[in-house]
């Protein structure tokens, strides 16, 4: 009887320790299941002295820029049109029109401080 009780007690203690250890590692589970995924790297592009930003629909040149252009870059033209770069071919970056920005909303009245 005493041996059976001791065996049961030791088995219970081992089970309790195993449960505590398992719960201790449970917080690491989401890192293994939902691992952080890196954004795929873009193929390296040749660097040019300047880039032409071209409207995707009308093929009109919006501007020249002396900076390296990447897909996802945002551009505001001199006509207050907001574009996003969607494609790059050599030194030509094609931009998609997003919206017209109305600066009247942001200008202060002449009498306001």
CSV table of C-alpha atoms in Angstrom, one decimal:
chain,number,residue,atom,x,y,z
A,1,UNK,CA,0.0,0.0,0.0
A,2,UNK,CA,2.8,2.4,1.0
A,3,UNK,CA,4.7,1.5,-2.2
A,4,UNK,CA,1.7,2.1,-4.4
A,5,UNK,CA,1.1,5.4,-2.7
A,6,UNK,CA,4.8,6.4,-3.2
A,7,UNK,CA,4.7,5.4,-6.8
A,8,UNK,CA,1.5,7.4,-7.4
A,9,UNK,CA,3.0,10.4,-5.6
A,10,UNK,CA,6.2,10.3,-7.6
A,11,UNK,CA,4.2,9.9,-10.9
A,12,UNK,CA,2.0,12.8,-9.9
A,13,UNK,CA,5.1,15.0,-9.2
A,14,UNK,CA,6.8,14.1,-12.5
A,15,UNK,CA,3.5,14.8,-14.4
A,16,UNK,CA,3.1,18.1,-12.6
A,17,UNK,CA,6.7,19.1,-13.4
A,18,UNK,CA,6.2,18.1,-17.1
A,19,UNK,CA,3.0,20.2,-17.3
A,20,UNK,CA,4.8,23.2,-15.7
A,21,UNK,CA,7.7,22.9,-18.2
A,22,UNK,CA,5.3,22.5,-21.1
A,23,UNK,CA,3.4,25.6,-20.1
A,24,UNK,CA,6.7,27.5,-19.7
A,25,UNK,CA,7.5,26.9,-23.3
A,26,UNK,CA,4.0,27.6,-24.5
A,27,UNK,CA,4.8,31.3,-25.0
A,28,UNK,CA,7.3,30.3,-27.7
A,29,UNK,CA,4.8,28.4,-29.7
A,30,UNK,CA,3.5,31.4,-31.8
A,31,UNK,CA,7.1,32.2,-32.9
A,32,UNK,CA,7.4,28.7,-34.4
A,33,UNK,CA,4.0,28.6,-36.1
A,34,UNK,CA,3.8,32.2,-37.2
A,35,UNK,CA,7.4,32.9,-38.0
A,36,UNK,CA,8.2,36.4,-39.2
A,37,UNK,CA,8.7,36.3,-43.0
A,38,UNK,CA,11.1,38.7,-44.7
A,39,UNK,CA,10.0,40.7,-47.6
A,40,UNK,CA,11.5,39.2,-50.8
A,41,UNK,CA,14.5,41.2,-51.9
A,42,UNK,CA,14.2,42.9,-55.2
A,43,UNK,CA,16.7,42.1,-57.9
A,44,UNK,CA,19.5,44.6,-57.8
A,45,UNK,CA,19.0,47.4,-60.4
A,46,UNK,CA,21.6,49.4,-62.2
A,47,UNK,CA,22.0,52.8,-60.7
A,48,UNK,CA,21.6,55.7,-63.2
A,49,UNK,CA,22.5,59.4,-62.9
A,50,UNK,CA,18.8,60.4,-63.2
A,51,UNK,CA,15.4,58.8,-63.5
A,52,UNK,CA,12.4,59.8,-65.6
A,53,UNK,CA,9.1,59.6,-63.8
A,54,UNK,CA,6.5,58.8,-66.4
A,55,UNK,CA,2.7,58.7,-66.0
A,56,UNK,CA,1.6,55.1,-66.5
A,57,UNK,CA,-1.6,55.9,-68.4
A,58,UNK,CA,-0.6,58.9,-70.6
A,59,UNK,CA,3.2,58.2,-71.0
A,60,UNK,CA,3.9,61.9,-70.2
A,61,UNK,CA,7.0,62.7,-68.3
A,62,UNK,CA,6.2,64.0,-64.9
A,63,UNK,CA,9.7,64.9,-63.7
A,64,UNK,CA,13.4,64.0,-63.7
A,65,UNK,CA,15.0,63.1,-60.4
A,66,UNK,CA,18.7,62.6,-59.6
A,67,UNK,CA,17.8,60.0,-57.0
A,68,UNK,CA,17.6,56.2,-57.1
A,69,UNK,CA,13.9,55.3,-57.5
A,70,UNK,CA,12.3,52.2,-56.1
A,71,UNK,CA,8.9,50.5,-56.5
A,72,UNK,CA,6.5,51.9,-53.9
A,73,UNK,CA,8.1,55.4,-53.8
A,74,UNK,CA,5.6,58.3,-53.8
A,75,UNK,CA,5.8,61.4,-55.9
A,76,UNK,CA,3.9,64.7,-56.0
A,77,UNK,CA,4.0,66.5,-59.3
A,78,UNK,CA,4.1,70.3,-59.8
A,79,UNK,CA,0.4,70.0,-60.6
A,80,UNK,CA,-0.2,68.6,-57.0
A,81,UNK,CA,-1.0,65.1,-58.4
A,82,UNK,CA,0.0,62.3,-56.1
A,83,UNK,CA,1.6,59.2,-57.8
A,84,UNK,CA,3.1,55.9,-56.7
A,85,UNK,CA,5.9,54.2,-58.6
A,86,UNK,CA,4.7,50.8,-59.8
A,87,UNK,CA,7.3,49.7,-62.4
A,88,UNK,CA,10.9,50.5,-63.3
A,89,UNK,CA,12.5,49.9,-66.6
A,90,UNK,CA,16.2,51.0,-66.9
A,91,UNK,CA,16.1,54.7,-66.0
A,92,UNK,CA,12.3,55.1,-66.6
A,93,UNK,CA,10.0,54.8,-63.6
A,94,UNK,CA,6.3,54.4,-64.3
A,95,UNK,CA,4.0,56.0,-61.8
A,96,UNK,CA,0.3,55.4,-61.2
A,97,UNK,CA,-2.0,58.4,-60.4
A,98,UNK,CA,-3.5,58.1,-56.9
A,99,UNK,CA,-5.3,61.3,-56.2
A,100,UNK,CA,-5.2,65.1,-56.6
A,101,UNK,CA,-4.0,67.0,-53.6
A,102,UNK,CA,-5.9,70.2,-52.8
A,103,UNK,CA,-3.6,72.6,-51.1
A,104,UNK,CA,-6.4,75.1,-50.3
A,105,UNK,CA,-7.3,72.9,-47.3
A,106,UNK,CA,-3.8,73.4,-45.9
A,107,UNK,CA,-3.2,77.0,-46.5
A,108,UNK,CA,-3.8,79.5,-43.7
A,109,UNK,CA,-5.8,82.6,-44.2
A,110,UNK,CA,-3.7,85.8,-44.5
A,111,UNK,CA,-5.1,87.2,-41.2
A,112,UNK,CA,-4.4,84.0,-39.1
A,113,UNK,CA,-1.1,83.6,-37.2
